CSV table of C-alpha atoms in Angstrom, one decimal:
chain,number,residue,atom,x,y,z
A,1,MET,CA,11.3,-17.3,14.8
A,2,LYS,CA,12.1,-14.3,12.6
A,3,THR,CA,13.2,-15.4,9.2
A,4,TYR,CA,13.2,-12.0,7.4
A,5,SER,CA,15.0,-8.7,7.5
A,6,VAL,CA,13.9,-5.1,7.1
A,7,ARG,CA,15.9,-2.7,5.0
A,8,ALA,CA,15.5,0.5,2.9
A,9,LEU,CA,14.0,0.2,-0.6
A,10,ARG,CA,16.4,-0.2,-3.5
A,11,GLY,CA,15.6,0.7,-7.1
A,12,ALA,CA,15.8,-3.0,-8.1
A,13,ASP,CA,12.9,-3.6,-5.6
A,14,ILE,CA,10.3,-1.4,-7.4
A,15,ASP,CA,8.7,-4.1,-9.5
A,16,ALA,CA,8.3,-6.6,-6.7
A,17,VAL,CA,7.0,-4.0,-4.3
A,18,ALA,CA,4.5,-2.7,-6.9
A,19,ARG,CA,3.2,-6.3,-7.5
A,20,LEU,CA,3.0,-7.0,-3.7
A,21,TRP,CA,1.1,-3.7,-3.2
A,22,ARG,CA,-1.5,-4.5,-5.9
A,23,GLU,CA,-1.9,-8.1,-4.9
A,24,SER,CA,-2.3,-7.2,-1.2
A,25,THR,CA,-4.8,-4.5,-2.1
A,26,LEU,CA,-6.9,-7.0,-4.1
A,27,SER,CA,-6.8,-9.5,-1.2
A,28,ILE,CA,-8.6,-7.1,1.2
A,29,ASP,CA,-11.8,-7.0,-0.8
A,30,VAL,CA,-11.3,-3.6,-2.4
A,31,GLU,CA,-13.6,-3.2,-5.5
A,32,ALA,CA,-11.4,-4.4,-8.3
A,33,ASP,CA,-12.6,-1.4,-10.4
A,34,PHE,CA,-10.8,0.9,-8.0
A,35,VAL,CA,-7.5,-0.9,-8.0
A,36,PRO,CA,-5.0,0.5,-10.5
A,37,ASP,CA,-3.1,-1.7,-12.8
A,38,LEU,CA,0.5,-2.9,-12.0
A,39,ALA,CA,2.1,-0.1,-14.1
A,40,GLU,CA,0.3,2.6,-12.2
A,41,TYR,CA,1.4,1.1,-8.9
A,42,ARG,CA,5.0,1.0,-10.1
A,43,GLU,CA,4.8,4.6,-11.4
A,44,ARG,CA,3.3,5.9,-8.2
A,45,LEU,CA,5.8,4.1,-6.0
A,46,GLU,CA,8.8,5.3,-7.9
A,47,ALA,CA,7.5,8.9,-8.1
A,48,GLU,CA,6.5,9.1,-4.4
A,49,TRP,CA,9.8,7.5,-3.4
A,50,LYS,CA,11.7,10.2,-5.3
A,51,ARG,CA,9.4,13.0,-4.0
A,52,ALA,CA,8.8,12.4,-0.3
A,53,TRP,CA,8.3,8.8,0.8
A,54,ARG,CA,10.8,6.8,2.8
A,55,VAL,CA,10.2,3.2,2.0
A,56,TYR,CA,11.3,0.0,3.8
A,57,VAL,CA,10.9,-3.6,2.7
A,58,ALA,CA,10.8,-6.8,4.7
A,59,CYS,CA,12.6,-9.6,2.9
A,60,ASP,CA,12.7,-13.4,3.5
A,61,ALA,CA,14.3,-16.2,1.5
A,62,SER,CA,11.5,-15.9,-1.1
A,63,GLY,CA,11.9,-12.2,-1.7
A,64,ILE,CA,10.0,-9.2,-0.6
A,65,ALA,CA,7.4,-10.1,2.0
A,66,GLY,CA,6.0,-6.6,2.9
A,67,PHE,CA,6.7,-3.0,2.6
A,68,MET,CA,6.0,0.3,4.4
A,69,ALA,CA,6.1,3.8,3.1
A,70,PHE,CA,5.9,7.0,5.1
A,71,GLU,CA,6.1,10.7,4.6
A,72,PRO,CA,8.1,12.0,7.6
A,73,GLU,CA,7.4,15.7,7.0
A,74,ALA,CA,3.7,15.0,7.3
A,75,PHE,CA,4.0,12.4,10.0
A,76,TRP,CA,1.9,10.1,7.8
A,77,LEU,CA,2.4,6.4,7.5
A,78,ARG,CA,1.2,6.2,3.9
A,79,GLN,CA,1.3,2.4,3.1
A,80,LEU,CA,1.9,-0.8,5.0
A,81,PHE,CA,1.3,-4.0,3.1
A,82,VAL,CA,2.3,-7.6,3.7
A,83,ASP,CA,2.1,-10.4,1.1
A,84,PRO,CA,-1.2,-12.1,1.8
A,85,ALA,CA,0.5,-15.5,2.0
A,86,ARG,CA,2.8,-14.3,4.7
A,87,LYS,CA,0.4,-12.5,7.0
A,88,GLY,CA,0.7,-13.5,10.7
A,89,ALA,CA,4.5,-13.9,10.6
A,90,GLY,CA,5.3,-10.7,12.4
A,91,ILE,CA,6.3,-8.8,9.2
A,92,GLY,CA,3.7,-6.1,9.6
A,93,SER,CA,4.7,-5.6,13.3
A,94,SER,CA,8.4,-5.2,12.3
A,95,LEU,CA,7.5,-2.7,9.6
A,96,LEU,CA,5.3,-0.8,12.1
A,97,ASP,CA,8.2,-0.8,14.6
A,98,VAL,CA,10.3,1.0,12.0
A,99,ALA,CA,7.6,3.6,11.6
A,100,LYS,CA,7.6,4.2,15.3
A,101,ARG,CA,11.4,4.4,15.4
A,102,GLU,CA,11.6,6.8,12.4
A,103,MET,CA,8.7,9.0,13.6
A,104,PRO,CA,9.1,8.9,17.4
A,105,GLU,CA,7.0,12.1,17.8
A,106,GLY,CA,4.0,10.2,16.4
A,107,PHE,CA,2.2,9.7,13.1
A,108,TRP,CA,-1.1,9.0,11.6
A,109,LEU,CA,-2.5,6.6,9.0
A,110,ARG,CA,-5.8,5.6,7.5
A,111,THR,CA,-7.4,2.5,6.3
A,112,SER,CA,-10.8,1.5,5.0
A,113,VAL,CA,-13.5,1.1,7.6
A,114,ALA,CA,-14.2,-2.3,5.9
A,115,ASN,CA,-10.7,-3.6,6.4
A,116,GLY,CA,-11.3,-5.3,9.8
A,117,ALA,CA,-8.0,-7.1,9.8
A,118,ALA,CA,-6.0,-3.9,9.4
A,119,ARG,CA,-8.0,-2.2,12.1
A,120,ARG,CA,-7.5,-5.0,14.6
A,121,PHE,CA,-3.8,-5.0,13.8
A,122,TYR,CA,-3.4,-1.2,14.3
A,123,GLU,CA,-5.4,-1.2,17.5
A,124,LYS,CA,-3.4,-4.2,18.8
A,125,HIS,CA,-0.2,-2.2,18.3
A,126,GLY,CA,-1.4,0.9,20.2
A,127,LEU,CA,-2.8,3.1,17.5
A,128,ARG,CA,-5.9,5.0,18.5
A,129,ASN,CA,-9.0,5.4,16.2
A,130,ILE,CA,-9.6,9.1,15.9
A,131,GLY,CA,-12.6,9.0,13.5
A,132,GLU,CA,-14.2,8.0,10.2
A,133,PHE,CA,-14.2,10.2,7.1
A,134,PRO,CA,-15.1,9.9,3.5
A,135,HIS,CA,-12.2,9.2,1.2
A,136,GLU,CA,-11.3,12.2,-1.0
A,137,HIS,CA,-11.2,10.2,-4.2
A,138,TRP,CA,-13.1,7.0,-3.8
A,139,PRO,CA,-16.6,6.2,-2.6
A,140,VAL,CA,-15.4,4.6,0.6
A,141,THR,CA,-15.2,5.5,4.2
A,142,ILE,CA,-11.9,5.5,5.9
A,143,VAL,CA,-10.9,5.4,9.5
A,144,ARG,CA,-7.9,7.5,10.7
A,145,TYR,CA,-5.5,6.2,13.3
A,146,GLN,CA,-3.0,8.1,15.4
A,147,TRP,CA,0.1,6.8,17.2
A,148,SER,CA,2.1,8.6,19.7
A,149,ARG,CA,4.0,7.5,22.8
A,150,GLU,CA,1.1,8.9,24.8
A,151,CYS,CA,-1.2,6.3,23.2
A,152,LEU,CA,0.8,3.5,25.0
């Protein structure tokens, strides 16, 4: 049973989303040395939201449970994170559905090769693995995924 709603980001959400983003990043076994502090997440989210990102949040009775950010001009799903304690409740699926609705021509995203849970999630939802590449800033390998109606 769906107990959350999805809506556009509001300015008052910035702190909660930045916290969720950082906590979720830490939960997927990213080297802690590579994870920015909370202030950096907040600054980046606010700057990108003003510049180019469209951001949606999933909310439940406890607050923000997940968020998704995309750059429509680049057809790039930039971020999709769910509170680690709420994974498996359909929140990520609902956010991904928003991306598919907002970018019906298709989009791409990337995740760490080591993030098996995210990879399984994207593949389950019809995204196609189009290759592995070195990250441009960090010493990790990423996998790029593509979604289009033709992938279905």
